[in-house]
Amino acid sequence: MRGRLQRAVLYGGGFLGPFGGSVVASVLPEIGDDLGVSPSAAASSLTAYLLPFAALMLFSGTLGARWGRVRTVRIAYGVYFAASAACVLAPTFAVFMVARVVQGSANSFTTPLLMASLAAVTPRARLGRALGVFGAFQAAGQACAPLVGGLAAEIDWRLAFAVIAVVAAVMGAIGLPTPREPGAASTPRLRDALTLPVLRTGVVALLGWGALGGLNFLVAFRAEDVFGLSPTTRGLVLTGFGIAGIVTARAVGGAIDRVGSYRAIVIGALSGAALVTVVGTVPSVAALAAGWFLAGMSAQFVLVAVNAAVLGSGARNSSGAVSVVQAFRFSGNALAPLALTPVYGWSPAASFVLPAVLLAVAAPMAMPRTRGRSGGRR
């Protein structure tokens, strides 16, 4: 039974990261009102979580592999619990922001180690499918976060962070399956992760996630400003993105096993760009909700493909390599509010069209065309 629970925690960690990062997306006006700042200022709490999360992941996977995956992840969950409790109790926006920084920092030491552990026990021919399941849990976190945030805001937005604290405490107490740790002769090195193919794949992750999942807050702004939706309804609309990922991630992973990562990136980038344009320009709540739902499917093509490419490449430091790619991915998510909130103030439509164009053009150009099954194209 304990082994099964530990296996569940392996996937549950994929849920926690996107959940903790996105839980504020649908309740920014409520956070601002409670803590005395504007909704635009409250949107910086997204960056406060995601920027240190992304920055530390440049080397957190390598350090965690050196220190021991199980030990590192359990300590990180303990810190995450404490930071989430601080968000619940935060009396000022400054304290809330510091707690969000600590949350993001702690989570940077879980995601890459969980993915590397999963890859270590999965045959390469089925790696895409396994990562698709992991991606489904990440999508579940993305899906549940705005809905839980919106529902909590009907009573008190702080309740959402109480949920996060409980989840982190439970997963830390259960722990992970104990993998075979690398010996002294194979100590992971950061330079083994900072190769040109890994960095190029990271750029694709940055573009893909920044222009898809990173636009959650813009969709929430548009849902309120144009259609006047309530917090709960905004949360339901945003949840569609994650639900699409949940129901399609495994199938997408199987497709990547067959067609390779490069073709999957092209599919995800082009379809995602078209759907983001629809979400940001069509004056219909139904089109907004449907477009954002389908964009969640496109995001899975990008997300699972970049993970499969780097973990299926046989890199010497797999924990460090996937950590670098995830750092780029969440940098896109962290930078999106900073880059696009001013654009939204100038032209709401342009704040959607600009990242869509960048995704469609730049992501396929940056993706390495390596050969193989999950690791590239045939």
XYZ file of C-alpha atoms in Angstrom:
378
model
C 0.000 0.000 0.000
C 2.802 2.433 0.859
C 4.441 1.716 -2.483
C 1.213 2.536 -4.295
C 0.821 5.759 -2.343
C 4.393 6.732 -3.172
C 3.749 6.046 -6.841
C 0.676 8.270 -6.617
C 2.777 11.021 -5.069
C 5.154 10.739 -8.034
C 2.308 11.860 -10.298
C 0.680 14.092 -7.678
C 3.749 16.317 -7.755
C 2.909 17.054 -11.378
C -0.435 18.359 -10.144
C 0.906 20.634 -7.413
C 3.203 22.862 -9.460
C 0.665 24.223 -11.977
C -2.005 24.331 -9.266
C 0.075 26.487 -6.949
C 1.174 28.767 -9.756
C -2.257 29.329 -11.307
C -4.564 29.333 -8.291
C -4.547 33.141 -8.191
C -5.395 33.623 -11.886
C -9.178 33.784 -11.457
C -9.194 35.778 -8.189
C -6.800 38.657 -8.846
C -9.493 41.320 -8.263
C -10.397 39.747 -4.901
C -6.749 39.498 -3.807
C -6.222 43.115 -4.798
C -9.274 44.319 -2.874
C -8.280 42.396 0.263
C -4.624 43.433 0.277
C -5.078 46.979 -0.983
C -3.589 46.790 -4.483
C -4.942 46.899 -8.042
C -5.742 43.722 -10.024
C -2.769 44.497 -12.278
C -0.483 44.664 -9.243
C -2.024 41.465 -7.890
C -1.128 39.794 -11.206
C 2.531 40.144 -10.197
C 1.894 37.342 -7.682
C 1.929 35.011 -10.692
C 5.423 36.201 -11.513
C 6.496 36.071 -7.853
C 5.809 32.329 -7.875
C 6.929 31.428 -11.372
C 10.087 33.500 -11.792
C 12.088 31.966 -8.894
C 10.544 28.605 -9.781
C 11.934 28.915 -13.295
C 15.277 30.473 -12.321
C 16.149 27.854 -9.702
C 15.217 25.010 -12.027
C 18.246 25.830 -14.136
C 20.239 23.886 -11.536
C 17.730 22.389 -9.056
C 17.538 19.104 -10.966
C 21.314 18.699 -10.880
C 21.555 19.603 -7.183
C 18.633 17.365 -6.270
C 20.209 14.424 -8.065
C 23.416 14.993 -6.101
C 21.665 15.310 -2.734
C 19.277 12.421 -3.350
C 15.923 12.695 -5.075
C 13.801 11.386 -2.204
C 15.412 13.557 0.471
C 15.325 16.682 -1.686
C 11.668 16.298 -2.661
C 10.485 15.667 0.900
C 12.287 18.752 2.224
C 10.894 20.809 -0.642
C 7.339 19.745 0.196
C 7.905 20.795 3.809
C 9.023 24.260 2.731
C 6.099 24.464 0.306
C 3.683 23.683 3.132
C 5.140 26.476 5.302
C 4.999 29.013 2.469
C 1.394 28.093 1.640
C 0.409 28.567 5.274
C 2.075 31.999 5.165
C -0.117 32.896 2.164
C -3.197 31.990 4.193
C -2.115 34.254 7.052
C -0.514 37.101 5.054
C -1.631 40.480 6.514
C -0.165 42.574 3.672
C 0.566 42.234 -0.012
C 4.322 42.367 0.677
C 4.130 39.342 2.987
C 1.954 37.519 0.461
C 4.508 38.175 -2.283
C 7.402 36.869 -0.169
C 5.432 33.704 0.573
C 4.743 33.243 -3.137
C 8.473 33.538 -3.874
C 9.218 30.819 -1.312
C 6.463 28.625 -2.767
C 7.932 28.843 -6.237
C 11.473 28.253 -4.976
C 10.447 25.088 -3.124
C 8.532 23.698 -6.065
C 11.571 24.060 -8.327
C 13.145 21.166 -6.412
C 10.265 18.746 -7.073
C 9.101 18.839 -10.704
C 12.330 17.906 -12.555
C 13.255 15.181 -10.073
C 9.825 13.588 -10.359
C 10.029 13.576 -14.161
C 13.544 12.132 -14.194
C 12.437 9.376 -11.807
C 9.513 8.542 -14.083
C 11.773 8.393 -17.145
C 14.234 6.127 -15.339
C 11.614 3.378 -14.894
C 9.915 3.708 -18.302
C 11.024 1.985 -21.537
C 11.960 4.592 -24.123
C 9.397 3.311 -26.624
C 6.622 4.175 -24.146
C 8.178 7.325 -22.703
C 5.828 9.683 -24.515
C 2.772 7.924 -23.115
C 4.169 7.903 -19.560
C 4.995 11.586 -19.791
C 1.530 12.136 -21.213
C 0.037 10.716 -18.025
C 2.308 12.978 -16.002
C 1.189 15.833 -18.243
C -2.420 14.928 -17.516
C -1.768 15.458 -13.822
C -0.090 18.778 -14.610
C -3.123 19.702 -16.688
C -5.369 18.677 -13.805
C -3.509 21.129 -11.597
C -3.904 23.812 -14.258
C -7.598 22.973 -14.558
C -8.460 22.782 -10.882
C -6.528 25.859 -9.807
C -8.765 28.593 -11.257
C -11.932 26.713 -10.313
C -10.792 26.134 -6.721
C -9.619 29.742 -6.557
C -12.944 31.018 -7.875
C -14.987 28.863 -5.522
C -12.811 29.840 -2.574
C -13.201 33.531 -3.441
C -16.951 33.235 -2.937
C -16.075 32.791 0.762
C -12.423 33.825 1.165
C -9.689 33.495 -1.464
C -7.237 32.432 1.277
C -8.983 29.070 1.538
C -7.389 28.061 -1.762
C -3.952 28.280 -0.156
C -5.140 26.200 2.770
C -5.928 23.434 0.253
C -2.410 23.743 -1.188
C -0.836 23.521 2.272
C -2.744 20.328 3.083
C -1.795 18.667 -0.231
C 1.894 19.530 0.219
C 1.926 18.214 3.803
C 0.333 14.906 2.795
C 2.705 14.301 -0.125
C 5.740 15.180 1.958
C 4.659 12.731 4.665
C 4.160 9.864 2.200
C 7.401 10.415 0.294
C 8.528 8.824 -2.982
C 9.676 5.408 -4.173
C 13.404 5.087 -3.454
C 15.277 5.083 -6.781
C 18.804 3.918 -7.369
C 20.887 7.042 -6.805
C 23.954 7.793 -8.968
C 27.278 6.917 -7.397
C 30.234 9.178 -6.900
C 31.691 8.191 -10.296
C 28.596 9.507 -12.051
C 27.969 12.682 -10.073
C 25.627 14.866 -12.159
C 27.231 17.975 -13.652
C 25.382 21.092 -14.732
C 27.458 21.421 -17.905
C 26.118 18.045 -19.071
C 22.635 19.588 -19.012
C 23.521 22.892 -20.702
C 24.007 21.495 -24.206
C 22.819 23.268 -27.351
C 19.972 20.790 -28.094
C 18.712 21.099 -24.514
C 18.847 24.910 -24.653
C 17.032 24.998 -27.997
C 14.347 22.688 -26.633
C 14.099 25.002 -23.636
C 13.429 27.968 -25.933
C 10.546 26.015 -27.481
C 9.184 25.298 -24.000
C 9.403 29.017 -23.133
C 7.583 30.075 -26.298
C 5.017 27.310 -26.102
C 4.017 27.696 -22.489
C 4.322 31.479 -22.397
C 1.939 31.798 -25.353
C -0.531 29.137 -24.166
C -0.760 28.297 -20.454
C 0.847 31.635 -19.618
C -2.189 33.498 -20.987
C -4.547 32.244 -18.280
C -4.571 35.635 -16.590
C -5.398 37.434 -19.868
C -8.338 35.125 -20.458
C -9.555 35.951 -16.933
C -9.160 39.694 -17.594
C -11.099 39.434 -20.857
C -13.807 37.292 -19.264
C -14.408 40.008 -16.659
C -13.861 43.154 -18.748
C -15.756 42.130 -21.895
C -18.320 39.637 -20.599
C -18.632 40.564 -16.891
C -18.245 36.991 -15.648
C -18.220 36.267 -11.907
C -15.171 34.697 -10.177
C -16.725 31.223 -10.260
C -17.687 31.503 -13.923
C -14.233 32.831 -14.797
C -12.786 29.854 -12.987
C -14.975 27.463 -14.982
C -13.848 29.003 -18.279
C -10.185 28.778 -17.321
C -10.669 25.203 -16.122
C -11.479 24.105 -19.666
C -7.826 24.493 -20.668
C -6.718 21.987 -18.061
C -9.607 19.587 -18.645
C -8.589 19.305 -22.299
C -5.091 18.416 -21.165
C -6.386 15.799 -18.745
C -8.471 13.959 -21.332
C -5.969 14.183 -24.204
C -2.493 14.054 -22.623
C -2.093 10.272 -22.717
C -3.279 10.050 -26.333
C -0.995 12.946 -27.258
C 1.908 11.119 -25.614
C 1.160 8.001 -27.646
C 1.074 10.097 -30.822
C 4.459 11.568 -29.955
C 5.859 8.029 -29.566
C 4.784 7.446 -33.170
C 5.511 10.732 -34.977
C 8.328 12.204 -32.895
C 8.758 15.403 -30.946
C 9.436 17.772 -33.844
C 6.198 17.055 -35.687
C 4.297 17.281 -32.421
C 5.759 20.745 -31.795
C 4.622 21.924 -35.234
C 1.106 20.598 -34.606
C 0.893 22.213 -31.184
C 2.392 25.552 -32.218
C 0.241 26.140 -35.295
C -3.043 24.971 -33.790
C -2.337 26.772 -30.517
C -1.591 30.050 -32.290
C -4.876 29.892 -34.194
C -6.871 29.136 -31.046
C -5.241 31.888 -28.955
C -6.172 34.371 -31.688
C -9.792 33.196 -31.527
C -9.863 33.462 -27.720
C -8.547 37.017 -27.801
C -10.635 38.460 -30.616
C -14.005 36.705 -31.067
C -16.811 38.552 -29.182
C -18.555 35.452 -27.848
C -18.394 33.743 -24.454
C -19.010 30.379 -26.137
C -16.122 30.936 -28.565
C -13.893 32.066 -25.690
C -14.638 28.936 -23.660
C -14.402 26.534 -26.614
C -11.208 28.096 -27.935
C -9.506 27.972 -24.545
C -10.545 24.338 -24.092
C -9.022 23.330 -27.431
C -5.898 25.382 -26.698
C -5.315 23.053 -23.762
C -4.969 20.177 -26.222
C -2.457 22.128 -28.308
C -0.467 22.895 -25.176
C -0.104 19.181 -24.440
C 1.534 18.608 -27.820
C 4.155 21.213 -26.913
C 4.579 20.257 -23.251
C 4.855 16.481 -23.664
C 6.989 16.786 -26.805
C 9.708 18.916 -25.193
C 9.849 16.620 -22.163
C 10.016 13.498 -24.337
C 12.716 15.039 -26.515
C 15.082 15.766 -23.651
C 14.368 12.693 -21.513
C 14.499 10.382 -24.516
C 17.829 11.739 -25.747
C 19.969 9.654 -23.387
C 21.488 12.726 -21.761
C 24.075 11.928 -19.075
C 22.391 14.267 -16.582
C 18.723 13.640 -17.295
C 17.521 15.342 -14.083
C 19.524 18.453 -14.924
C 18.501 18.462 -18.593
C 14.765 18.277 -17.921
C 15.260 20.817 -15.136
C 16.752 23.284 -17.607
C 13.903 22.769 -20.076
C 11.318 23.232 -17.327
C 13.125 26.394 -16.214
C 12.642 27.836 -19.685
C 9.035 26.651 -19.766
C 8.032 28.368 -16.552
C 10.080 31.453 -17.439
C 7.629 31.914 -20.285
C 4.760 31.570 -17.835
C 6.388 33.993 -15.398
C 7.274 36.634 -17.968
C 3.915 36.604 -19.745
C 2.132 38.812 -17.142
C 5.017 41.306 -17.110
C 5.230 41.497 -20.892
C 1.557 41.307 -21.841
C -0.324 43.197 -19.103
C 0.840 46.583 -20.528
C -0.041 45.398 -24.042
C -3.514 44.421 -22.805
C -3.980 47.940 -21.437
C -3.104 49.362 -24.841
C -4.938 46.814 -27.012
C -6.582 43.679 -25.567
C -6.646 41.972 -28.977
C -2.947 42.621 -29.567
C -2.030 40.992 -26.239
C -3.351 37.705 -27.673
C -2.307 38.063 -31.323
C 1.348 38.936 -30.625
C 2.188 35.790 -28.622
C 0.190 33.704 -31.124
C 2.337 34.904 -34.020
C 5.528 34.335 -32.034
C 4.444 30.791 -31.160
C 3.573 29.856 -34.729
C 6.772 31.207 -36.271
C 9.551 30.801 -33.718
C 8.778 27.496 -31.949
C 9.100 25.203 -35.013
C 12.287 27.028 -36.025
C 13.918 26.565 -32.618
C 13.054 22.867 -32.105
C 16.005 20.507 -32.827
C 15.253 17.929 -35.525
C 16.891 14.952 -33.855
C 15.985 11.431 -34.863
C 14.399 8.701 -32.791
C 11.067 7.756 -31.285
C 10.072 9.871 -28.290
C 13.249 11.884 -28.553
C 12.710 13.290 -32.009
C 11.280 12.749 -35.474
C 11.600 9.671 -37.621
